[in-house]
């Protein structure tokens, strides 16, 4: 099994270019199954989640061609199966989008219960509630979710929890349903807007994406489109925190600064300099970081995906900071590993209290999930000595060329094994 060896002590400096957004791309690729016409998706990140999805499409009988390293041509006119294979589906959480897409295309989808990061309980009851409200019958048997509809009918669906996955999945199923679907209490993440823009470019009629009420008028068929995926705000946020934590000086290019406002605001509150210009952010760290309190919330709140990364940074602030995790109740699995590196963190329920400033020391740690893995890289960059991160496949699921990008910024990081 490969491991990442990170040697701490170097402030990061230079420029890093951000890749396409994982959480948009993993929905846009299944969305392409809704049309019989060919589509082209640009600015895809080169990460394992995308490779797994492409393999799933090939298994389903879809023609897929990489025209450039980041541009994928998809022709789903040959799509011939509605059952996805367990071995591939288990690799990524977002395989649940195959349900909405196959249901919209065939009125039928058999998809194994998805894998992905273990962030505590991750039910998909709201997705299912939406499909059932639209007239589908849903059964879960032997780990397989079987969704069948004679005719999908538009309807009003109120989400009991604000869910990115349920919002997108219902949107996918509704695009070719009969009549109008209204999703209330919808999630507002930029990735949802990106998926809606792609669907609308293919001829869908979606209004309100990015607000908490999304209205979808079903259409009989979709056409062809070319779409460029938005930049990954979580990858960008990761490099912002890496720059701040190492007291570095980094320009982060190819971003949409508006999507990064919650992170920019917290870094400034801590005393970091963040300059914003067009599609670039410039972060300069400080040796006098101040403690702050962070509460994770759905967009535009502070992203739960940045929580473990922010926690590493807060170990470098002088004083006590409090993080409240409001989105995933089990998302503190990284804390024990950070404590082994010398961090002083106390967890009580959904709250973590971080006492800084702590000199971290390198240690062997296990990447407990994708973002926690990235957090351990940053911890390694500021720790004394060497940090060896195992189970790094989690990291490669979501970060393109992470070693190359960090090395170019002056980090000492290499994969062994
Ligand atoms: C997506 C992101 C993930 C991010 C999360 C929250 C993708 C592929 N993944 O995950 O990176 O951390 O949004 O921003 O885009 N819930 C239910 N029932 C449901 C669905 C969700 O109770 O049917 C709960 C979840 O357990 C969680 C909360 O709602 O507590 C939010 O989850 P959701 O927004 O659905 O997360 P994902 O779509 O899985």
Coordinates of C-alpha atoms and ligand atoms in Angstrom, one line a residue:
X1 CA 0.0 0.0 0.0
X2 CA 1.4 3.4 -0.9
X3 CA 2.2 5.9 1.9
X4 CA 2.9 9.6 1.8
X5 CA 6.0 10.8 3.6
X6 CA 5.8 14.5 4.6
X7 CA 8.7 16.3 6.1
X8 CA 7.7 19.5 7.9
X9 CA 9.3 22.9 8.2
X10 CA 9.1 24.6 4.9
X11 CA 6.8 27.6 4.4
X12 CA 4.9 27.2 1.1
X13 CA 5.5 29.7 -1.6
X14 CA 4.5 30.2 -5.3
X15 CA 1.4 29.6 -7.4
X16 CA -1.0 26.7 -7.6
X17 CA -3.6 26.1 -10.2
X18 CA -7.0 24.7 -9.0
X19 CA -8.6 21.7 -10.8
X20 CA -12.3 21.2 -11.6
X21 CA -14.7 20.6 -8.8
X22 CA -15.0 16.9 -7.7
X23 CA -18.5 17.3 -6.3
X24 CA -19.8 18.9 -9.4
X25 CA -18.0 16.5 -11.8
X26 CA -19.3 13.4 -10.0
X27 CA -22.9 14.5 -10.7
X28 CA -22.3 16.0 -14.2
X29 CA -21.0 12.7 -15.5
X30 CA -24.1 10.7 -14.5
X31 CA -26.2 13.6 -15.7
X32 CA -24.8 12.9 -19.2
X33 CA -26.7 9.6 -19.1
X34 CA -30.0 11.5 -19.4
X35 CA -29.5 12.3 -23.0
X36 CA -29.1 10.2 -26.1
X37 CA -27.0 12.9 -27.7
X38 CA -23.3 13.2 -27.3
X39 CA -21.9 15.7 -24.7
X40 CA -18.5 17.0 -23.9
X41 CA -17.4 17.8 -20.3
X42 CA -14.3 20.1 -19.9
X43 CA -12.1 20.8 -16.8
X44 CA -12.6 17.5 -15.2
X45 CA -10.2 16.7 -12.3
X46 CA -7.8 13.8 -12.7
X47 CA -8.9 11.9 -9.6
X48 CA -9.9 8.4 -8.7
X49 CA -13.6 9.2 -8.2
X50 CA -13.8 10.3 -11.8
X51 CA -11.8 7.3 -13.1
X52 CA -14.2 5.0 -11.2
X53 CA -17.3 6.8 -12.7
X54 CA -15.8 6.5 -16.2
X55 CA -15.4 2.7 -15.7
X56 CA -19.0 2.5 -14.5
X57 CA -20.2 4.3 -17.6
X58 CA -18.2 1.9 -19.8
X59 CA -19.7 -1.1 -17.9
X60 CA -23.2 0.3 -18.6
X61 CA -22.4 0.4 -22.4
X62 CA -21.7 4.1 -22.8
X63 CA -19.1 5.3 -25.3
X64 CA -16.5 7.4 -23.4
X65 CA -13.4 9.0 -24.9
X66 CA -10.8 11.2 -23.1
X67 CA -10.2 13.9 -25.8
X68 CA -7.7 15.7 -23.6
X69 CA -6.5 14.9 -20.0
X70 CA -9.4 17.0 -18.7
X71 CA -12.1 16.8 -21.5
X72 CA -14.4 13.8 -21.7
X73 CA -16.6 13.0 -24.6
X74 CA -19.7 10.9 -23.6
X75 CA -22.1 9.2 -26.0
X76 CA -24.8 7.6 -23.9
X77 CA -27.0 6.6 -27.0
X78 CA -25.6 3.1 -26.5
X79 CA -26.4 2.9 -22.8
X80 CA -27.8 -0.6 -22.4
X81 CA -27.9 -1.5 -18.6
X82 CA -29.6 0.0 -15.6
X83 CA -27.7 -2.0 -13.0
X84 CA -24.4 -0.7 -11.8
X85 CA -21.6 -3.1 -10.5
X86 CA -20.9 -3.3 -6.8
X87 CA -17.1 -3.4 -7.1
X88 CA -17.0 0.0 -8.8
X89 CA -19.9 1.6 -7.0
X90 CA -18.5 0.9 -3.6
X91 CA -15.5 3.2 -4.4
X92 CA -17.4 6.4 -4.3
X93 CA -20.3 8.0 -2.5
X94 CA -21.5 9.9 -5.5
X95 CA -22.5 6.7 -7.3
X96 CA -25.9 7.4 -5.8
X97 CA -26.4 9.9 -8.7
X98 CA -26.6 6.9 -11.0
X99 CA -30.0 6.3 -9.5
X100 CA -31.5 9.6 -10.5
X101 CA -29.9 9.5 -13.9
X102 CA -30.9 5.9 -14.8
X103 CA -34.4 6.5 -13.3
X104 CA -34.8 9.6 -15.5
X105 CA -33.6 7.8 -18.6
X106 CA -35.2 4.3 -18.2
X107 CA -37.7 4.6 -15.3
X108 CA -35.6 1.9 -13.6
X109 CA -32.3 1.8 -11.7
X110 CA -30.6 -0.9 -9.7
X111 CA -27.6 0.5 -7.8
X112 CA -25.7 -1.0 -4.9
X113 CA -25.7 1.1 -1.7
X114 CA -22.9 3.6 -2.3
X115 CA -19.4 3.7 -0.6
X116 CA -17.2 6.7 0.0
X117 CA -16.0 8.4 3.1
X118 CA -17.1 7.2 6.5
X119 CA -18.3 10.4 8.1
X120 CA -20.7 8.6 10.5
X121 CA -24.3 7.7 9.5
X122 CA -25.0 8.9 5.9
X123 CA -28.6 7.9 5.1
X124 CA -30.2 8.5 1.7
X125 CA -33.7 8.6 2.9
X126 CA -34.3 12.0 1.4
X127 CA -33.3 10.9 -2.0
X128 CA -35.7 7.9 -1.7
X129 CA -38.5 10.1 -0.4
X130 CA -38.1 12.2 -3.5
X131 CA -38.2 9.2 -5.9
X132 CA -41.2 7.7 -4.1
X133 CA -43.1 11.1 -4.2
X134 CA -42.5 11.1 -8.0
X135 CA -44.2 7.7 -8.3
X136 CA -41.3 5.3 -8.0
X137 CA -41.3 2.1 -6.1
X138 CA -38.1 1.6 -4.0
X139 CA -36.8 -1.6 -2.4
X140 CA -33.5 -2.3 -0.8
X141 CA -32.5 -6.0 -1.2
X142 CA -29.1 -7.7 -0.5
X143 CA -27.3 -4.3 -0.6
X144 CA -29.0 -3.3 -3.9
X145 CA -31.3 -0.3 -4.1
X146 CA -34.0 -1.1 -6.7
X147 CA -35.9 1.9 -8.0
X148 CA -38.7 1.3 -10.6
X149 CA -41.3 3.7 -11.9
X150 CA -43.9 3.1 -14.6
X151 CA -44.1 6.9 -15.1
X152 CA -42.2 9.5 -13.2
X153 CA -44.5 12.4 -12.3
X154 CA -43.4 15.9 -11.2
X155 CA -44.5 16.8 -7.7
X156 CA -43.6 19.0 -4.7
X157 CA -40.9 17.6 -2.5
X158 CA -39.9 19.2 0.8
X159 CA -36.5 18.0 2.1
X160 CA -36.4 17.4 5.8
X161 CA -32.6 18.0 5.9
X162 CA -30.7 20.2 3.5
X163 CA -28.9 17.6 1.4
X164 CA -26.6 18.2 -1.6
X165 CA -27.0 14.6 -2.8
X166 CA -30.8 14.5 -2.5
X167 CA -31.2 17.9 -4.2
X168 CA -29.1 16.8 -7.2
X169 CA -30.5 13.3 -7.4
X170 CA -34.1 14.5 -7.4
X171 CA -33.2 17.2 -10.0
X172 CA -31.7 14.4 -12.2
X173 CA -34.8 12.3 -12.0
X174 CA -37.2 15.3 -12.5
X175 CA -35.6 16.6 -15.7
X176 CA -37.4 14.1 -17.9
X177 CA -40.4 13.4 -15.7
X178 CA -43.9 14.4 -16.6
X179 CA -44.9 17.8 -15.3
X180 CA -43.3 20.1 -12.8
X181 CA -41.2 19.2 -9.8
X182 CA -40.6 21.7 -7.0
X183 CA -37.8 20.9 -4.5
X184 CA -38.2 22.9 -1.3
X185 CA -35.5 23.4 1.4
X186 CA -33.1 22.5 -1.4
X187 CA -29.3 22.8 -0.8
X188 CA -27.6 25.8 -2.4
X189 CA -24.1 24.6 -3.1
X190 CA -22.3 26.0 -6.2
X191 CA -21.9 22.4 -7.4
X192 CA -25.8 22.2 -7.6
X193 CA -25.9 25.3 -9.8
X194 CA -23.2 23.8 -12.0
X195 CA -25.1 20.6 -12.5
X196 CA -28.3 22.6 -13.3
X197 CA -26.4 24.7 -15.8
X198 CA -25.2 21.6 -17.6
X199 CA -28.7 20.1 -17.6
X200 CA -30.2 23.4 -18.9
X201 CA -27.5 23.5 -21.6
X202 CA -28.8 20.1 -22.8
X203 CA -32.4 21.5 -22.9
X204 CA -33.7 20.9 -19.4
X205 CA -35.9 23.5 -17.7
X206 CA -34.6 24.2 -14.2
X207 CA -35.0 27.4 -12.4
X208 CA -33.9 28.5 -8.9
X209 CA -30.7 26.3 -8.5
X210 CA -28.6 28.1 -5.9
X211 CA -31.7 29.1 -3.9
X212 CA -33.7 26.9 -1.6
X213 CA -36.6 26.4 -4.0
X214 CA -35.7 24.6 -7.3
X215 CA -38.4 24.3 -10.0
X216 CA -38.0 21.7 -12.8
X217 CA -40.4 21.4 -15.7
X218 CA -40.0 18.0 -17.3
X219 CA -39.0 17.8 -21.0
X220 CA -39.4 14.7 -23.3
X221 CA -35.8 14.6 -24.4
X222 CA -32.5 16.3 -24.0
X223 CA -29.9 17.3 -26.6
X224 CA -26.2 17.8 -26.9
X225 CA -24.0 20.2 -24.8
X226 CA -20.5 21.2 -24.0
X227 CA -19.9 22.2 -20.4
X228 CA -16.9 23.4 -18.4
X229 CA -16.9 22.3 -14.7
X230 CA -16.4 25.0 -12.1
X231 CA -13.2 25.1 -10.0
X232 CA -13.0 23.0 -6.9
X233 CA -13.6 25.3 -3.9
X234 CA -12.5 22.6 -1.4
X235 CA -9.2 22.0 -3.2
X236 CA -8.7 25.8 -3.3
X237 CA -9.6 26.0 0.4
X238 CA -7.1 23.2 1.2
X239 CA -4.2 25.2 -0.4
X240 CA -5.4 28.4 1.4
X241 CA -5.1 26.6 4.7
X242 CA -1.8 25.0 3.7
X243 CA -0.4 28.4 2.9
X244 CA -1.7 29.9 6.1
X245 CA -0.6 27.0 8.4
X246 CA 3.0 27.0 7.0
X247 CA 3.2 30.8 7.3
X248 CA 3.6 30.8 3.5
X249 CA 2.9 33.1 0.6
X250 CA 0.8 31.4 -2.1
X251 CA -1.3 32.5 -5.1
X252 CA -4.2 30.2 -5.7
X253 CA -5.3 30.5 -9.3
X254 CA -8.4 29.6 -11.3
X255 CA -10.9 30.0 -8.5
X256 CA -14.3 31.7 -8.0
X257 CA -13.5 33.8 -4.9
X258 CA -17.2 34.1 -4.0
X259 CA -17.4 30.4 -3.4
X260 CA -14.5 30.7 -0.9
X261 CA -15.9 33.6 1.2
X262 CA -16.5 31.5 4.4
X263 CA -12.8 30.4 4.3
X264 CA -11.5 33.8 3.4
X265 CA -13.4 35.4 6.2
X266 CA -12.1 32.9 8.8
X267 CA -8.5 33.3 7.7
X268 CA -8.7 37.0 7.9
X269 CA -10.3 36.8 11.4
X270 CA -7.3 34.7 12.4
X271 CA -4.9 37.5 11.1
X272 CA -3.9 36.1 7.7
X273 CA -3.8 38.3 4.7
X274 CA -6.1 37.2 1.9
X275 CA -6.1 39.3 -1.3
X276 CA -8.8 38.7 -3.8
X277 CA -8.5 39.5 -7.6
X278 CA -10.7 38.2 -10.4
X279 CA -10.0 34.4 -10.4
X280 CA -7.2 34.4 -7.9
X281 CA -6.6 34.5 -4.2
X282 CA -3.3 35.3 -2.5
X283 CA -2.8 34.0 1.0
X284 CA 0.0 35.2 3.3
X285 CA 0.3 33.4 6.7
X286 CA 1.1 35.0 10.0
X287 CA 3.2 33.8 13.0
X288 CA 0.6 35.5 15.3
X289 CA -2.5 33.5 14.4
X290 CA -5.6 34.3 16.6
X291 CA -8.1 31.6 17.7
X292 CA -11.5 31.7 16.1
X293 CA -14.8 29.7 16.5
X294 CA -16.1 27.8 13.4
X295 CA -19.5 26.3 12.9
X296 CA -20.0 24.1 9.8
X297 CA -23.3 24.6 7.9
X298 CA -24.6 24.0 4.4
X299 CA -23.5 26.6 1.8
X300 CA -23.0 29.5 2.2
X301 CA -21.9 28.4 5.7
X302 CA -18.5 27.2 6.5
X303 CA -18.1 23.8 4.6
X304 CA -17.9 20.6 6.6
X305 CA -15.4 19.4 4.1
X306 CA -13.0 22.1 5.4
X307 CA -13.5 21.3 9.1
X308 CA -10.6 18.9 9.6
X309 CA -8.3 21.2 7.7
X310 CA -9.3 24.2 9.7
X311 CA -8.7 22.2 12.9
X312 CA -5.0 21.7 11.9
X313 CA -4.6 25.4 11.3
X314 CA -6.3 26.2 14.7
X315 CA -3.6 24.2 16.5
X316 CA -1.3 27.0 15.4
X317 CA -3.4 29.8 16.9
X318 CA -2.5 31.1 20.4
X319 CA -5.5 30.4 22.6
X320 CA -8.7 28.2 22.5
X321 CA -10.8 27.8 19.4
X322 CA -14.1 25.9 19.1
X323 CA -15.4 24.0 16.1
X324 CA -19.0 22.9 16.0
X325 CA -19.8 20.3 13.3
X326 CA -23.4 20.7 12.4
X327 CA -23.5 18.7 9.1
X328 CA -22.1 15.2 9.9
X329 CA -22.3 14.0 13.5
X330 CA -19.4 11.5 13.1
X331 CA -16.9 13.8 11.5
X332 CA -14.3 14.0 14.2
X333 CA -12.4 10.7 13.4
X334 CA -9.3 12.7 12.6
X335 CA -9.0 14.1 16.1
X336 CA -7.3 11.1 17.6
X337 CA -4.7 11.0 14.9
X338 CA -4.0 14.8 15.3
X339 CA -3.6 14.2 19.1
X340 CA -1.0 11.6 18.3
X341 CA 0.9 14.4 16.6
X342 CA 0.7 16.5 19.7
X343 CA -2.5 18.5 19.1
X344 CA -4.5 19.4 22.2
X345 CA -8.1 18.8 21.3
X346 CA -11.1 17.9 23.4
X347 CA -14.3 16.6 21.7
X348 CA -17.7 16.9 23.4
X349 CA -20.6 15.7 21.1
X350 CA -20.6 17.9 18.0
X351 CA -18.0 20.3 19.5
X352 CA -14.2 20.2 19.4
X353 CA -12.1 22.6 21.5
X354 CA -8.6 23.2 20.2
X355 CA -6.0 24.6 22.5
X356 CA -3.0 26.3 20.7
X357 CA -0.4 27.0 19.9
X358 CA 1.1 23.5 19.7
X359 CA 4.3 22.4 18.1
X360 CA 3.2 19.3 16.2
X361 CA 5.6 16.4 15.8
X362 CA 5.6 14.0 12.9
X363 CA 4.0 10.6 13.4
X364 CA 2.5 7.7 11.5
X365 CA -1.2 8.5 10.9
X366 CA -4.0 6.9 8.9
X367 CA -6.1 8.9 6.4
X368 CA -9.5 8.3 8.0
X369 CA -11.3 9.9 5.0
X370 CA -10.5 12.1 2.0
X371 CA -10.5 15.5 3.7
X372 CA -8.9 14.2 6.9
X373 CA -6.2 12.8 4.8
X374 CA -5.5 16.2 3.3
X375 CA -5.6 17.7 6.9
X376 CA -2.8 15.2 7.9
X377 CA -0.7 16.4 5.0
X378 CA -1.0 19.9 6.2
X379 CA -0.2 18.8 9.8
X380 CA 2.8 17.0 8.4
X381 CA 3.9 20.2 6.6
X382 CA 4.1 22.1 9.9
X383 CA 5.3 19.3 12.1
X384 CA 8.8 18.6 13.3
X385 CA 10.2 15.6 11.6
X386 CA 8.5 13.1 9.3
X387 CA 4.8 12.2 9.1
X388 CA 3.9 9.0 7.3
X389 CA 0.3 8.9 6.1
X390 CA -1.3 5.5 5.3
X391 CA -4.5 4.7 3.4
X392 CA -3.7 7.5 1.0
X393 CA -6.1 6.2 -1.6
X394 CA -8.7 8.3 0.2
X395 CA -6.7 11.4 -0.7
X396 CA -6.3 10.4 -4.4
X397 CA -10.1 10.0 -4.6
X398 CA -10.4 13.8 -4.5
X399 CA -7.1 15.7 -5.0
X400 CA -5.4 15.9 -8.4
X401 CA -1.6 15.6 -8.4
X402 CA -1.4 16.6 -4.7
X403 CA 2.3 15.6 -4.3
X404 CA 3.3 17.5 -7.5
X405 CA 1.3 20.6 -6.7
X406 CA 2.7 20.8 -3.1
X407 CA 6.3 20.0 -4.2
X408 CA 6.1 22.9 -6.7
X409 CA 5.2 25.1 -3.7
X410 CA 8.3 23.9 -1.8
X411 CA 6.8 21.1 0.3
X412 CA 8.8 18.0 1.0
X413 CA 6.3 15.2 0.2
X414 CA 6.7 11.9 -1.6
X415 CA 4.8 8.7 -2.1
X416 CA 6.6 5.5 -1.2
X417 CA 5.3 2.1 -2.1
Ligands
LIG1 C1 -22.0 16.0 -0.2 C2 -20.6 16.1 -0.6 C3 -19.7 16.0 0.6 C4 -20.0 17.1 1.6 C5 -21.5 17.0 1.9 C6 -22.0 18.2 2.8 C7 -20.6 15.1 -2.8 C8 -20.3 13.9 -3.6 N1 -20.3 15.0 -1.5 O1 -22.2 14.8 0.4 O2 -18.3 16.2 0.2 O3 -19.4 16.8 2.8 O4 -22.3 17.1 0.7 O5 -21.6 19.4 2.2 O6 -21.1 16.1 -3.3 N2 -28.8 13.3 5.1 C9 -29.9 12.6 5.5 N3 -30.7 12.0 4.6 C10 -30.4 12.0 3.2 C11 -29.3 12.7 2.8 C12 -28.5 13.4 3.7 O7 -30.2 12.6 6.7 O8 -31.1 11.4 2.5 C13 -28.0 14.1 6.0 C14 -26.6 13.6 6.1 O9 -26.4 12.4 6.9 C15 -25.8 14.8 6.6 C16 -26.6 15.9 6.0 O10 -27.9 15.4 5.6 O11 -26.0 14.9 8.0 C17 -26.0 16.5 4.7 O12 -25.7 15.5 3.8 P1 -25.6 15.7 2.2 O13 -25.6 17.1 1.9 O14 -26.6 14.8 1.6 O15 -24.2 15.1 1.9 P2 -23.7 14.3 0.6 O16 -24.6 14.7 -0.5 O17 -23.6 12.8 1.0

